[in-house]
């Protein structure tokens, strides 16, 4: 991993009237890194992501992608894959047709549609209309679209939304694989476990402000100390049983449903 900043914000701010949705955010995401923006509902994650993509204009502050300020030159968008609103697609078009539209818009190779379908394990649904997919499969379609044109940077708002536990593990593996091949991933989540399993670095936002930033390892150390101090032995045992149940569920999942490595 080099230290080159793929994504950088300086004093990024968005106010809606008196609501400070995002308030002076300084972020730097390096090439090949998985960065997780973690925060409660309403903390400002979606607003941040919309500004990163140039979908809404900041009240003040700047965003740079690949070293270029957004707004002046939109060509960088071709190098970015994104998922903003989860589970959006043309409902009357099939999975393959939805992806083919994106392929044409981005100028990606014809084979990229089948590849993306395979990567997100949508093979059995390729000819199904998007409007008839389950929430989880709609989310897979959105993810397939995000990575179809082999972007260098993925910006994903709550990528685990709507996925079942096996799906979350598959997508986690996929994002890890992409990051290992040099793709930079910026993702948001309101679930600590999701970013803690995946992100190299985690930024915690609250009321639009970055209240903490740490590597996954540092955060895990702090969390362990917190769990030790804040919970009783019975509560800790209960949590362990829940984790074991999740592992049991995954072990019982048919081999064809397991992630491709
Ligand atoms: N268009 C808007 N007009 C007014 N207020 C808004 C608008 N968009 C967001 N907000 C407010 O800004 C704050 C941040 O919202 P945002 O959607 O960015 O949070 P979030 O962290 O993505 O939350 P969630 O996980 O619930 O999506 C909230 O108080 C929200 O109500």
Tab-separated table of C-alpha atoms and ligand atoms in Angstrom:
chain	number	residue	atom	x	y	z
A	1	UNK	CA	0.000	0.000	0.000
A	2	UNK	CA	1.362	3.416	-0.911
A	3	UNK	CA	0.472	6.558	0.986
A	4	UNK	CA	-1.090	8.229	-2.030
A	5	UNK	CA	-4.417	9.835	-1.061
A	6	UNK	CA	-7.165	8.671	-3.381
A	7	UNK	CA	-9.859	10.551	-1.518
A	8	UNK	CA	-9.440	13.644	0.618
A	9	UNK	CA	-11.837	16.066	2.232
A	10	UNK	CA	-10.969	19.293	3.990
A	11	UNK	CA	-13.389	20.965	6.403
A	12	UNK	CA	-16.232	19.364	4.481
A	13	UNK	CA	-19.495	20.841	5.707
A	14	UNK	CA	-23.151	20.595	4.794
A	15	UNK	CA	-25.860	22.460	6.638
A	16	UNK	CA	-29.553	22.043	6.005
A	17	UNK	CA	-30.974	25.140	7.628
A	18	UNK	CA	-30.020	24.714	11.272
A	19	UNK	CA	-29.134	21.018	10.899
A	20	UNK	CA	-25.390	20.457	10.671
A	21	UNK	CA	-25.527	17.218	8.693
A	22	UNK	CA	-21.752	17.256	8.113
A	23	UNK	CA	-19.569	19.597	10.077
A	24	UNK	CA	-15.919	20.191	9.188
A	25	UNK	CA	-14.936	16.688	8.103
A	26	UNK	CA	-11.268	16.029	7.314
A	27	UNK	CA	-10.755	12.616	5.741
A	28	UNK	CA	-7.903	11.002	3.872
A	29	UNK	CA	-8.177	7.584	2.266
A	30	UNK	CA	-5.095	5.955	0.777
A	31	UNK	CA	-4.798	3.721	-2.251
A	32	UNK	CA	-5.717	0.076	-1.567
A	33	UNK	CA	-7.151	0.900	1.822
A	34	UNK	CA	-10.600	-0.037	3.103
A	35	UNK	CA	-11.915	2.895	5.079
A	36	UNK	CA	-15.084	2.493	7.124
A	37	UNK	CA	-17.141	5.502	8.130
A	38	UNK	CA	-19.094	4.380	11.149
A	39	UNK	CA	-21.965	6.273	12.729
A	40	UNK	CA	-25.486	6.054	14.065
A	41	UNK	CA	-28.529	6.812	11.948
A	42	UNK	CA	-28.498	10.498	11.129
A	43	UNK	CA	-24.781	10.941	11.889
A	44	UNK	CA	-24.102	12.343	8.411
A	45	UNK	CA	-22.747	9.332	6.475
A	46	UNK	CA	-25.067	9.518	3.475
A	47	UNK	CA	-24.662	13.286	3.216
A	48	UNK	CA	-20.873	12.832	3.243
A	49	UNK	CA	-21.020	10.176	0.528
A	50	UNK	CA	-23.298	12.313	-1.627
A	51	UNK	CA	-20.799	15.158	-1.411
A	52	UNK	CA	-17.880	12.832	-2.233
A	53	UNK	CA	-19.691	11.890	-5.420
A	54	UNK	CA	-20.629	15.448	-6.341
A	55	UNK	CA	-24.332	14.642	-5.996
A	56	UNK	CA	-24.847	17.518	-3.583
A	57	UNK	CA	-22.821	20.667	-3.145
A	58	UNK	CA	-21.041	21.262	0.183
A	59	UNK	CA	-21.954	24.342	2.183
A	60	UNK	CA	-18.198	24.771	2.538
A	61	UNK	CA	-14.998	22.739	2.384
A	62	UNK	CA	-13.504	20.649	-0.395
A	63	UNK	CA	-13.408	17.117	-1.802
A	64	UNK	CA	-10.528	15.787	-3.857
A	65	UNK	CA	-10.683	12.493	-5.702
A	66	UNK	CA	-7.497	11.162	-7.302
A	67	UNK	CA	-5.954	14.524	-6.441
A	68	UNK	CA	-8.552	16.540	-8.371
A	69	UNK	CA	-11.200	18.767	-6.882
A	70	UNK	CA	-14.623	17.510	-7.813
A	71	UNK	CA	-16.869	19.796	-9.742
A	72	UNK	CA	-14.345	21.038	-12.282
A	73	UNK	CA	-13.664	17.783	-14.035
A	74	UNK	CA	-16.089	14.868	-13.846
A	75	UNK	CA	-13.894	12.440	-15.776
A	76	UNK	CA	-12.733	10.877	-12.529
A	77	UNK	CA	-16.230	9.453	-12.104
A	78	UNK	CA	-15.373	6.755	-14.605
A	79	UNK	CA	-12.747	5.544	-12.166
A	80	UNK	CA	-15.263	5.373	-9.299
A	81	UNK	CA	-17.899	2.750	-8.561
A	82	UNK	CA	-20.604	3.705	-6.127
A	83	UNK	CA	-23.661	2.573	-4.249
A	84	UNK	CA	-25.624	5.437	-2.770
A	85	UNK	CA	-29.244	4.549	-2.307
A	86	UNK	CA	-29.330	0.861	-1.577
A	87	UNK	CA	-31.283	-1.359	-3.908
A	88	UNK	CA	-32.095	0.937	-6.803
A	89	UNK	CA	-32.547	-0.462	-10.301
A	90	UNK	CA	-34.912	-0.237	-13.249
A	91	UNK	CA	-37.660	-2.516	-11.901
A	92	UNK	CA	-38.986	-3.681	-15.264
A	93	UNK	CA	-35.596	-4.631	-16.648
A	94	UNK	CA	-33.826	-7.861	-15.797
A	95	UNK	CA	-30.658	-8.046	-13.744
A	96	UNK	CA	-28.586	-8.547	-16.911
A	97	UNK	CA	-30.328	-5.663	-18.700
A	98	UNK	CA	-29.795	-3.327	-15.767
A	99	UNK	CA	-26.103	-4.170	-15.764
A	100	UNK	CA	-25.850	-3.850	-19.525
A	101	UNK	CA	-27.119	-0.252	-19.330
A	102	UNK	CA	-24.372	0.535	-16.842
A	103	UNK	CA	-21.821	-1.233	-19.054
A	104	UNK	CA	-22.775	0.957	-22.006
A	105	UNK	CA	-22.701	4.129	-19.913
A	106	UNK	CA	-19.247	3.354	-18.596
A	107	UNK	CA	-17.832	1.857	-21.790
A	108	UNK	CA	-16.924	-1.377	-19.995
A	109	UNK	CA	-16.228	-4.611	-21.891
A	110	UNK	CA	-19.196	-6.761	-22.940
A	111	UNK	CA	-17.923	-9.630	-20.774
A	112	UNK	CA	-18.099	-7.423	-17.649
A	113	UNK	CA	-21.841	-8.048	-17.216
A	114	UNK	CA	-21.457	-11.826	-16.874
A	115	UNK	CA	-18.381	-11.351	-14.680
A	116	UNK	CA	-20.226	-9.022	-12.299
A	117	UNK	CA	-23.204	-11.411	-12.173
A	118	UNK	CA	-20.842	-14.268	-11.266
A	119	UNK	CA	-18.969	-12.238	-8.664
A	120	UNK	CA	-22.160	-11.279	-6.845
A	121	UNK	CA	-23.618	-14.783	-7.236
A	122	UNK	CA	-26.606	-13.555	-9.212
A	123	UNK	CA	-26.384	-16.291	-11.891
A	124	UNK	CA	-29.781	-17.740	-11.039
A	125	UNK	CA	-31.390	-14.307	-11.217
A	126	UNK	CA	-29.799	-12.868	-14.368
A	127	UNK	CA	-33.093	-12.996	-16.301
A	128	UNK	CA	-35.308	-11.951	-13.428
A	129	UNK	CA	-36.795	-8.469	-13.392
A	130	UNK	CA	-35.103	-6.281	-10.804
A	131	UNK	CA	-38.456	-5.291	-9.306
A	132	UNK	CA	-39.051	-8.923	-8.370
A	133	UNK	CA	-35.784	-9.486	-6.534
A	134	UNK	CA	-35.530	-9.863	-2.783
A	135	UNK	CA	-33.983	-6.916	-0.948
A	136	UNK	CA	-30.714	-8.815	-0.561
A	137	UNK	CA	-30.490	-9.626	-4.256
A	138	UNK	CA	-31.325	-6.022	-5.160
A	139	UNK	CA	-28.397	-5.024	-3.014
A	140	UNK	CA	-26.205	-7.567	-4.838
A	141	UNK	CA	-27.340	-6.015	-8.114
A	142	UNK	CA	-26.391	-2.547	-6.858
A	143	UNK	CA	-22.978	-3.882	-5.840
A	144	UNK	CA	-22.541	-5.656	-9.183
A	145	UNK	CA	-23.249	-2.353	-10.924
A	146	UNK	CA	-20.787	-0.518	-8.674
A	147	UNK	CA	-17.877	-2.765	-9.590
A	148	UNK	CA	-18.800	-3.713	-13.163
A	149	UNK	CA	-16.458	-1.231	-14.859
A	150	UNK	CA	-13.465	-2.222	-12.687
A	151	UNK	CA	-13.260	1.082	-10.771
A	152	UNK	CA	-10.146	2.065	-8.833
A	153	UNK	CA	-12.262	3.514	-6.035
A	154	UNK	CA	-15.490	2.132	-4.595
A	155	UNK	CA	-17.710	4.443	-2.544
A	156	UNK	CA	-20.398	2.390	-0.843
A	157	UNK	CA	-23.150	3.631	1.444
A	158	UNK	CA	-24.133	0.786	3.803
A	159	UNK	CA	-23.126	-2.071	1.442
A	160	UNK	CA	-24.428	-4.731	3.845
A	161	UNK	CA	-27.988	-3.369	3.850
A	162	UNK	CA	-30.544	-6.088	3.220
A	163	UNK	CA	-27.972	-8.913	2.999
A	164	UNK	CA	-28.359	-12.061	5.073
A	165	UNK	CA	-25.402	-13.264	7.201
A	166	UNK	CA	-24.008	-15.457	4.386
A	167	UNK	CA	-24.354	-12.539	1.953
A	168	UNK	CA	-22.555	-10.202	4.342
A	169	UNK	CA	-19.644	-12.658	4.555
A	170	UNK	CA	-19.520	-13.033	0.756
A	171	UNK	CA	-19.517	-9.302	0.158
A	172	UNK	CA	-16.884	-8.867	2.846
A	173	UNK	CA	-14.660	-11.425	1.077
A	174	UNK	CA	-15.274	-9.726	-2.247
A	175	UNK	CA	-14.336	-6.281	-0.936
A	176	UNK	CA	-11.216	-7.727	0.702
A	177	UNK	CA	-10.251	-9.350	-2.574
A	178	UNK	CA	-10.777	-6.095	-4.458
A	179	UNK	CA	-8.735	-4.139	-1.926
A	180	UNK	CA	-5.933	-6.714	-2.171
A	181	UNK	CA	-5.858	-6.094	-5.924
A	182	UNK	CA	-5.378	-2.355	-5.318
A	183	UNK	CA	-8.952	-1.078	-5.312
A	184	UNK	CA	-9.625	1.562	-2.659
A	185	UNK	CA	-12.869	1.144	-0.740
A	186	UNK	CA	-14.693	3.847	1.183
A	187	UNK	CA	-17.768	2.470	2.907
A	188	UNK	CA	-20.252	3.620	5.504
A	189	UNK	CA	-22.041	1.580	8.099
A	190	UNK	CA	-24.019	1.954	11.269
A	191	UNK	CA	-22.794	-1.485	12.409
A	192	UNK	CA	-19.500	-1.658	14.229
A	193	UNK	CA	-19.139	-5.385	13.503
A	194	UNK	CA	-19.331	-4.787	9.774
A	195	UNK	CA	-16.506	-2.261	9.595
A	196	UNK	CA	-14.535	-3.937	12.365
A	197	UNK	CA	-14.331	-7.106	10.251
A	198	UNK	CA	-13.369	-5.331	7.102
A	199	UNK	CA	-11.964	-1.829	7.323
A	200	UNK	CA	-8.254	-1.131	7.732
A	201	UNK	CA	-9.120	2.219	9.211
A	202	UNK	CA	-12.315	3.396	10.818
A	203	UNK	CA	-13.650	6.904	11.282
A	204	UNK	CA	-16.475	7.387	13.742
A	205	UNK	CA	-18.871	10.226	12.941
A	206	UNK	CA	-21.395	11.755	15.253
A	207	UNK	CA	-23.572	14.780	14.499
A	208	UNK	CA	-21.558	15.363	11.339
A	209	UNK	CA	-18.173	15.442	13.074
A	210	UNK	CA	-15.321	12.960	13.026
A	211	UNK	CA	-15.086	12.052	16.702
A	212	UNK	CA	-12.497	9.285	16.408
A	213	UNK	CA	-10.280	7.679	13.805
A	214	UNK	CA	-8.325	4.491	14.379
A	215	UNK	CA	-6.991	1.379	12.715
A	216	UNK	CA	-9.136	-1.725	13.067
A	217	UNK	CA	-6.598	-3.144	15.495
A	218	UNK	CA	-6.648	-0.056	17.738
A	219	UNK	CA	-10.412	0.008	17.743
A	220	UNK	CA	-10.619	-3.714	18.587
A	221	UNK	CA	-8.281	-3.158	21.541
A	222	UNK	CA	-10.437	-0.306	22.815
A	223	UNK	CA	-13.612	-2.331	22.256
A	224	UNK	CA	-12.184	-5.269	24.211
A	225	UNK	CA	-11.412	-3.024	27.156
A	226	UNK	CA	-14.887	-1.524	26.932
A	227	UNK	CA	-16.569	-4.951	26.848
A	228	UNK	CA	-14.525	-6.073	29.848
A	229	UNK	CA	-15.511	-2.974	31.836
A	230	UNK	CA	-19.105	-2.441	30.753
A	231	UNK	CA	-20.669	-5.915	30.640
A	232	UNK	CA	-21.286	-8.669	33.144
A	233	UNK	CA	-19.931	-12.179	32.650
A	234	UNK	CA	-23.459	-13.426	31.832
A	235	UNK	CA	-23.866	-10.781	29.141
A	236	UNK	CA	-20.506	-11.694	27.619
A	237	UNK	CA	-21.451	-15.399	27.602
A	238	UNK	CA	-24.743	-14.566	25.868
A	239	UNK	CA	-22.879	-12.633	23.169
A	240	UNK	CA	-20.512	-15.563	22.604
A	241	UNK	CA	-23.432	-17.940	22.137
A	242	UNK	CA	-24.964	-15.575	19.570
A	243	UNK	CA	-21.676	-15.505	17.667
A	244	UNK	CA	-21.522	-19.317	17.771
A	245	UNK	CA	-25.068	-19.518	16.428
A	246	UNK	CA	-24.057	-17.314	13.502
A	247	UNK	CA	-21.068	-19.570	12.776
A	248	UNK	CA	-23.335	-22.617	12.970
A	249	UNK	CA	-25.732	-20.997	10.490
A	250	UNK	CA	-22.868	-20.281	8.077
A	251	UNK	CA	-21.488	-23.826	8.417
A	252	UNK	CA	-24.932	-25.204	7.542
A	253	UNK	CA	-25.168	-23.123	4.376
A	254	UNK	CA	-24.936	-25.304	1.269
A	255	UNK	CA	-21.482	-25.349	-0.423
A	256	UNK	CA	-22.918	-23.716	-3.574
A	257	UNK	CA	-23.885	-20.756	-1.429
A	258	UNK	CA	-20.407	-20.331	-0.009
A	259	UNK	CA	-18.234	-17.480	-1.266
A	260	UNK	CA	-16.055	-18.153	-4.302
A	261	UNK	CA	-12.390	-17.717	-3.454
B	1	LIG	N1	-32.137	16.898	2.318
B	1	LIG	C1	-32.120	17.092	3.628
B	1	LIG	N2	-32.799	18.116	4.186
B	1	LIG	C2	-32.766	18.332	5.513
B	1	LIG	N3	-32.077	17.587	6.392
B	1	LIG	C3	-31.394	16.551	5.903
B	1	LIG	C4	-31.367	16.241	4.491
B	1	LIG	N4	-30.584	15.158	4.310
B	1	LIG	C5	-30.135	14.792	5.532
B	1	LIG	N5	-30.617	15.623	6.484
B	1	LIG	C6	-30.320	15.558	7.930
B	1	LIG	O1	-28.922	15.538	8.078
B	1	LIG	C7	-28.520	14.646	9.124
B	1	LIG	C8	-27.571	13.590	8.543
B	1	LIG	O2	-28.308	12.732	7.681
B	1	LIG	P1	-27.628	11.529	6.866
B	1	LIG	O3	-28.690	10.915	6.027
B	1	LIG	O4	-26.412	12.025	6.190
B	1	LIG	O5	-27.198	10.552	8.046
B	1	LIG	P2	-26.742	9.027	7.970
B	1	LIG	O6	-25.600	8.901	8.910
B	1	LIG	O7	-26.541	8.626	6.564
B	1	LIG	O8	-27.990	8.287	8.582
B	1	LIG	P3	-28.723	6.924	8.106
B	1	LIG	O9	-27.838	5.820	8.567
B	1	LIG	O10	-30.014	6.992	8.859
B	1	LIG	O11	-28.902	7.017	6.631
B	1	LIG	C9	-29.808	14.097	9.700
B	1	LIG	O12	-30.157	14.880	10.810
B	1	LIG	C10	-30.808	14.267	8.581
B	1	LIG	O13	-32.107	14.397	9.084
